[in-house]
């Protein structure tokens, strides 16, 4: 298996343990300031990003603006777990040249553009994007008083470790 896919799978597996430890009420709690986003909205966003990658067109275009935004995933742990399983299963089945060129459609804040990537670079971005959202989820956990047992949750692997 490709190292990029292995890394993405390892990162996404953290979502499973996260979802196993939450109630539906905790998943959709949007009370934390300043953005009032929920853990569920971040989990759904992460999974939607991968779903966009899997929806590559015949002309090798991936539209990151075409997310599904299924609110059931944001509000119901079982729906989120099902979506996560689908995303992980599809990731395990990827058999693609990581150097294959793909054209990513996105809005970086100044309108929709198309950017040339490789498939591997797009999957690496999805992994980094997931870790970024885990950091936000970790902040929400802290503010809601929910303990996270994984000390690496939300940290990029390149983040220096604190000396004990």
PDB file of C-alpha atoms in Angstrom:
ATOM      1  CA  UNK A   1       0.000   0.000   0.000  1.00  0.00           C
ATOM      2  CA  UNK A   2       1.176   3.516  -0.785  1.00  0.00           C
ATOM      3  CA  UNK A   3       2.616   5.580   2.118  1.00  0.00           C
ATOM      4  CA  UNK A   4       0.216   8.471   1.407  1.00  0.00           C
ATOM      5  CA  UNK A   5      -2.794   6.176   1.656  1.00  0.00           C
ATOM      6  CA  UNK A   6      -1.377   4.508   4.788  1.00  0.00           C
ATOM      7  CA  UNK A   7      -0.944   7.916   6.423  1.00  0.00           C
ATOM      8  CA  UNK A   8      -4.446   9.038   5.493  1.00  0.00           C
ATOM      9  CA  UNK A   9      -5.910   5.802   6.845  1.00  0.00           C
ATOM     10  CA  UNK A  10      -3.998   6.180  10.120  1.00  0.00           C
ATOM     11  CA  UNK A  11      -5.276   9.742  10.462  1.00  0.00           C
ATOM     12  CA  UNK A  12      -8.881   8.872   9.581  1.00  0.00           C
ATOM     13  CA  UNK A  13      -8.911   5.986  12.084  1.00  0.00           C
ATOM     14  CA  UNK A  14      -8.733   8.659  14.805  1.00  0.00           C
ATOM     15  CA  UNK A  15     -12.230   9.715  13.736  1.00  0.00           C
ATOM     16  CA  UNK A  16     -13.547   6.265  14.623  1.00  0.00           C
ATOM     17  CA  UNK A  17     -12.349   6.410  18.230  1.00  0.00           C
ATOM     18  CA  UNK A  18     -13.593   9.999  18.455  1.00  0.00           C
ATOM     19  CA  UNK A  19     -17.076   9.020  17.248  1.00  0.00           C
ATOM     20  CA  UNK A  20     -17.155   5.964  19.512  1.00  0.00           C
ATOM     21  CA  UNK A  21     -16.712   8.214  22.555  1.00  0.00           C
ATOM     22  CA  UNK A  22     -19.350  10.861  21.731  1.00  0.00           C
ATOM     23  CA  UNK A  23     -23.078  11.188  22.182  1.00  0.00           C
ATOM     24  CA  UNK A  24     -25.239  12.709  19.457  1.00  0.00           C
ATOM     25  CA  UNK A  25     -25.658  15.771  21.672  1.00  0.00           C
ATOM     26  CA  UNK A  26     -21.890  16.245  21.971  1.00  0.00           C
ATOM     27  CA  UNK A  27     -21.427  15.676  18.229  1.00  0.00           C
ATOM     28  CA  UNK A  28     -23.754  18.512  17.262  1.00  0.00           C
ATOM     29  CA  UNK A  29     -23.060  20.929  20.146  1.00  0.00           C
ATOM     30  CA  UNK A  30     -22.231  24.262  18.468  1.00  0.00           C
ATOM     31  CA  UNK A  31     -22.006  26.330  21.643  1.00  0.00           C
ATOM     32  CA  UNK A  32     -18.241  26.933  21.613  1.00  0.00           C
ATOM     33  CA  UNK A  33     -17.186  30.450  20.750  1.00  0.00           C
ATOM     34  CA  UNK A  34     -16.068  32.158  18.631  1.00  0.00           C
ATOM     35  CA  UNK A  35     -17.184  30.162  15.579  1.00  0.00           C
ATOM     36  CA  UNK A  36     -20.010  28.052  16.994  1.00  0.00           C
ATOM     37  CA  UNK A  37     -19.113  25.069  14.831  1.00  0.00           C
ATOM     38  CA  UNK A  38     -19.711  21.545  16.068  1.00  0.00           C
ATOM     39  CA  UNK A  39     -17.484  18.494  16.181  1.00  0.00           C
ATOM     40  CA  UNK A  40     -19.936  16.924  13.745  1.00  0.00           C
ATOM     41  CA  UNK A  41     -19.642  19.757  11.236  1.00  0.00           C
ATOM     42  CA  UNK A  42     -15.866  19.305  11.180  1.00  0.00           C
ATOM     43  CA  UNK A  43     -16.109  15.518  10.848  1.00  0.00           C
ATOM     44  CA  UNK A  44     -18.624  15.895   8.009  1.00  0.00           C
ATOM     45  CA  UNK A  45     -16.384  18.459   6.297  1.00  0.00           C
ATOM     46  CA  UNK A  46     -13.355  16.133   6.500  1.00  0.00           C
ATOM     47  CA  UNK A  47     -15.300  13.229   5.011  1.00  0.00           C
ATOM     48  CA  UNK A  48     -16.879  15.406   2.315  1.00  0.00           C
ATOM     49  CA  UNK A  49     -13.373  16.449   1.216  1.00  0.00           C
ATOM     50  CA  UNK A  50     -12.488  12.797   0.607  1.00  0.00           C
ATOM     51  CA  UNK A  51     -15.837  12.162  -1.099  1.00  0.00           C
ATOM     52  CA  UNK A  52     -15.002  14.945  -3.561  1.00  0.00           C
ATOM     53  CA  UNK A  53     -11.683  13.244  -4.341  1.00  0.00           C
ATOM     54  CA  UNK A  54     -13.493   9.980  -5.053  1.00  0.00           C
ATOM     55  CA  UNK A  55     -15.854  11.827  -7.394  1.00  0.00           C
ATOM     56  CA  UNK A  56     -13.113  12.517  -9.938  1.00  0.00           C
ATOM     57  CA  UNK A  57     -14.526  13.190 -13.384  1.00  0.00           C
ATOM     58  CA  UNK A  58     -13.550  11.432 -16.609  1.00  0.00           C
ATOM     59  CA  UNK A  59     -11.353  14.426 -17.481  1.00  0.00           C
ATOM     60  CA  UNK A  60      -9.507  14.107 -14.129  1.00  0.00           C
ATOM     61  CA  UNK A  61     -11.222  17.008 -12.373  1.00  0.00           C
ATOM     62  CA  UNK A  62     -11.948  17.041  -8.650  1.00  0.00           C
ATOM     63  CA  UNK A  63     -14.380  19.709  -7.497  1.00  0.00           C
ATOM     64  CA  UNK A  64     -13.746  20.489  -3.822  1.00  0.00           C
ATOM     65  CA  UNK A  65     -16.644  22.966  -3.852  1.00  0.00           C
ATOM     66  CA  UNK A  66     -19.174  20.175  -4.573  1.00  0.00           C
ATOM     67  CA  UNK A  67     -19.450  18.832  -1.019  1.00  0.00           C
ATOM     68  CA  UNK A  68     -22.566  16.906   0.043  1.00  0.00           C
ATOM     69  CA  UNK A  69     -23.030  18.623   3.440  1.00  0.00           C
ATOM     70  CA  UNK A  70     -25.311  15.901   4.852  1.00  0.00           C
ATOM     71  CA  UNK A  71     -26.480  17.327   8.182  1.00  0.00           C
ATOM     72  CA  UNK A  72     -27.315  13.835   9.505  1.00  0.00           C
ATOM     73  CA  UNK A  73     -23.552  13.180   9.577  1.00  0.00           C
ATOM     74  CA  UNK A  74     -23.146  16.304  11.729  1.00  0.00           C
ATOM     75  CA  UNK A  75     -25.879  15.306  14.176  1.00  0.00           C
ATOM     76  CA  UNK A  76     -25.919  11.506  14.441  1.00  0.00           C
ATOM     77  CA  UNK A  77     -22.890   9.467  15.460  1.00  0.00           C
ATOM     78  CA  UNK A  78     -24.179   6.373  13.632  1.00  0.00           C
ATOM     79  CA  UNK A  79     -24.501   8.307  10.360  1.00  0.00           C
ATOM     80  CA  UNK A  80     -21.029   9.766  10.827  1.00  0.00           C
ATOM     81  CA  UNK A  81     -19.600   6.293  11.531  1.00  0.00           C
ATOM     82  CA  UNK A  82     -21.265   4.881   8.405  1.00  0.00           C
ATOM     83  CA  UNK A  83     -19.904   7.722   6.262  1.00  0.00           C
ATOM     84  CA  UNK A  84     -16.442   7.287   7.798  1.00  0.00           C
ATOM     85  CA  UNK A  85     -16.501   3.553   7.048  1.00  0.00           C
ATOM     86  CA  UNK A  86     -17.442   4.258   3.434  1.00  0.00           C
ATOM     87  CA  UNK A  87     -14.624   6.788   3.077  1.00  0.00           C
ATOM     88  CA  UNK A  88     -12.054   4.449   4.672  1.00  0.00           C
ATOM     89  CA  UNK A  89     -13.160   1.461   2.566  1.00  0.00           C
ATOM     90  CA  UNK A  90     -12.873   3.510  -0.617  1.00  0.00           C
ATOM     91  CA  UNK A  91      -9.453   4.792   0.429  1.00  0.00           C
ATOM     92  CA  UNK A  92      -8.256   1.215   0.981  1.00  0.00           C
ATOM     93  CA  UNK A  93      -9.430   0.334  -2.545  1.00  0.00           C
ATOM     94  CA  UNK A  94      -7.560   3.137  -4.331  1.00  0.00           C
ATOM     95  CA  UNK A  95      -5.279   1.716  -6.962  1.00  0.00           C
ATOM     96  CA  UNK A  96      -4.074   4.782  -8.777  1.00  0.00           C
ATOM     97  CA  UNK A  97      -0.795   6.242  -9.944  1.00  0.00           C
ATOM     98  CA  UNK A  98       0.015   8.858  -7.306  1.00  0.00           C
ATOM     99  CA  UNK A  99       1.800  10.902  -9.996  1.00  0.00           C
ATOM    100  CA  UNK A 100      -1.337  11.069 -12.159  1.00  0.00           C
ATOM    101  CA  UNK A 101      -2.265  14.683 -12.900  1.00  0.00           C
ATOM    102  CA  UNK A 102      -5.603  15.881 -11.593  1.00  0.00           C
ATOM    103  CA  UNK A 103      -7.224  19.282 -11.833  1.00  0.00           C
ATOM    104  CA  UNK A 104      -8.673  20.549  -8.581  1.00  0.00           C
ATOM    105  CA  UNK A 105     -11.527  23.038  -8.616  1.00  0.00           C
ATOM    106  CA  UNK A 106     -11.658  25.124  -5.459  1.00  0.00           C
ATOM    107  CA  UNK A 107     -12.443  28.573  -4.131  1.00  0.00           C
ATOM    108  CA  UNK A 108      -9.497  30.011  -2.233  1.00  0.00           C
ATOM    109  CA  UNK A 109     -11.370  33.197  -1.383  1.00  0.00           C
ATOM    110  CA  UNK A 110     -11.132  35.069  -4.672  1.00  0.00           C
ATOM    111  CA  UNK A 111     -13.467  32.932  -6.737  1.00  0.00           C
ATOM    112  CA  UNK A 112     -13.393  29.453  -8.192  1.00  0.00           C
ATOM    113  CA  UNK A 113     -10.136  28.387  -9.803  1.00  0.00           C
ATOM    114  CA  UNK A 114      -8.655  25.210 -11.250  1.00  0.00           C
ATOM    115  CA  UNK A 115      -5.264  24.025  -9.970  1.00  0.00           C
ATOM    116  CA  UNK A 116      -3.089  21.248 -11.345  1.00  0.00           C
ATOM    117  CA  UNK A 117      -2.077  18.656  -8.732  1.00  0.00           C
ATOM    118  CA  UNK A 118      -0.997  15.055  -8.682  1.00  0.00           C
ATOM    119  CA  UNK A 119      -3.386  12.533  -7.191  1.00  0.00           C
ATOM    120  CA  UNK A 120      -0.845  11.858  -4.454  1.00  0.00           C
ATOM    121  CA  UNK A 121      -0.520  15.557  -3.623  1.00  0.00           C
ATOM    122  CA  UNK A 122      -4.300  15.852  -3.358  1.00  0.00           C
ATOM    123  CA  UNK A 123      -4.480  12.891  -0.960  1.00  0.00           C
ATOM    124  CA  UNK A 124      -1.612  14.374   1.071  1.00  0.00           C
ATOM    125  CA  UNK A 125      -3.537  17.655   1.247  1.00  0.00           C
ATOM    126  CA  UNK A 126      -6.633  15.771   2.408  1.00  0.00           C
ATOM    127  CA  UNK A 127      -4.584  14.199   5.206  1.00  0.00           C
ATOM    128  CA  UNK A 128      -3.145  17.562   6.314  1.00  0.00           C
ATOM    129  CA  UNK A 129      -6.594  19.111   6.042  1.00  0.00           C
ATOM    130  CA  UNK A 130      -7.954  16.378   8.325  1.00  0.00           C
ATOM    131  CA  UNK A 131      -5.257  17.031  10.943  1.00  0.00           C
ATOM    132  CA  UNK A 132      -6.044  20.770  10.780  1.00  0.00           C
ATOM    133  CA  UNK A 133      -9.707  20.065  11.522  1.00  0.00           C
ATOM    134  CA  UNK A 134      -8.721  17.662  14.286  1.00  0.00           C
ATOM    135  CA  UNK A 135      -6.922  20.584  15.941  1.00  0.00           C
ATOM    136  CA  UNK A 136     -10.153  22.591  15.843  1.00  0.00           C
ATOM    137  CA  UNK A 137     -12.107  19.585  17.156  1.00  0.00           C
ATOM    138  CA  UNK A 138      -9.574  19.269  19.970  1.00  0.00           C
ATOM    139  CA  UNK A 139     -10.217  22.901  20.900  1.00  0.00           C
ATOM    140  CA  UNK A 140     -13.974  22.215  20.951  1.00  0.00           C
ATOM    141  CA  UNK A 141     -13.363  19.133  23.113  1.00  0.00           C
ATOM    142  CA  UNK A 142     -11.421  21.245  25.575  1.00  0.00           C
ATOM    143  CA  UNK A 143     -14.130  23.897  25.803  1.00  0.00           C
ATOM    144  CA  UNK A 144     -16.845  21.251  26.238  1.00  0.00           C
ATOM    145  CA  UNK A 145     -14.827  19.478  28.939  1.00  0.00           C
ATOM    146  CA  UNK A 146     -14.460  16.271  26.930  1.00  0.00           C
ATOM    147  CA  UNK A 147     -11.186  14.437  27.540  1.00  0.00           C
ATOM    148  CA  UNK A 148      -9.199  13.205  24.543  1.00  0.00           C
ATOM    149  CA  UNK A 149      -7.199  10.069  25.276  1.00  0.00           C
ATOM    150  CA  UNK A 150      -5.020  10.371  22.150  1.00  0.00           C
ATOM    151  CA  UNK A 151      -2.241  12.849  22.983  1.00  0.00           C
ATOM    152  CA  UNK A 152      -1.362  13.200  19.285  1.00  0.00           C
ATOM    153  CA  UNK A 153      -4.927  14.109  18.231  1.00  0.00           C
ATOM    154  CA  UNK A 154      -4.911  17.369  16.271  1.00  0.00           C
ATOM    155  CA  UNK A 155      -1.131  17.619  16.070  1.00  0.00           C
ATOM    156  CA  UNK A 156       0.759  17.486  12.798  1.00  0.00           C
ATOM    157  CA  UNK A 157       3.396  14.718  12.910  1.00  0.00           C
ATOM    158  CA  UNK A 158       6.076  17.391  12.363  1.00  0.00           C
ATOM    159  CA  UNK A 159       5.057  19.347  15.472  1.00  0.00           C
ATOM    160  CA  UNK A 160       7.960  19.265  17.956  1.00  0.00           C
ATOM    161  CA  UNK A 161       7.203  17.148  21.012  1.00  0.00           C
ATOM    162  CA  UNK A 162       7.350  18.856  24.400  1.00  0.00           C
ATOM    163  CA  UNK A 163      10.060  17.590  26.709  1.00  0.00           C
ATOM    164  CA  UNK A 164       8.686  15.744  29.730  1.00  0.00           C
TER     165      UNK A 164
END
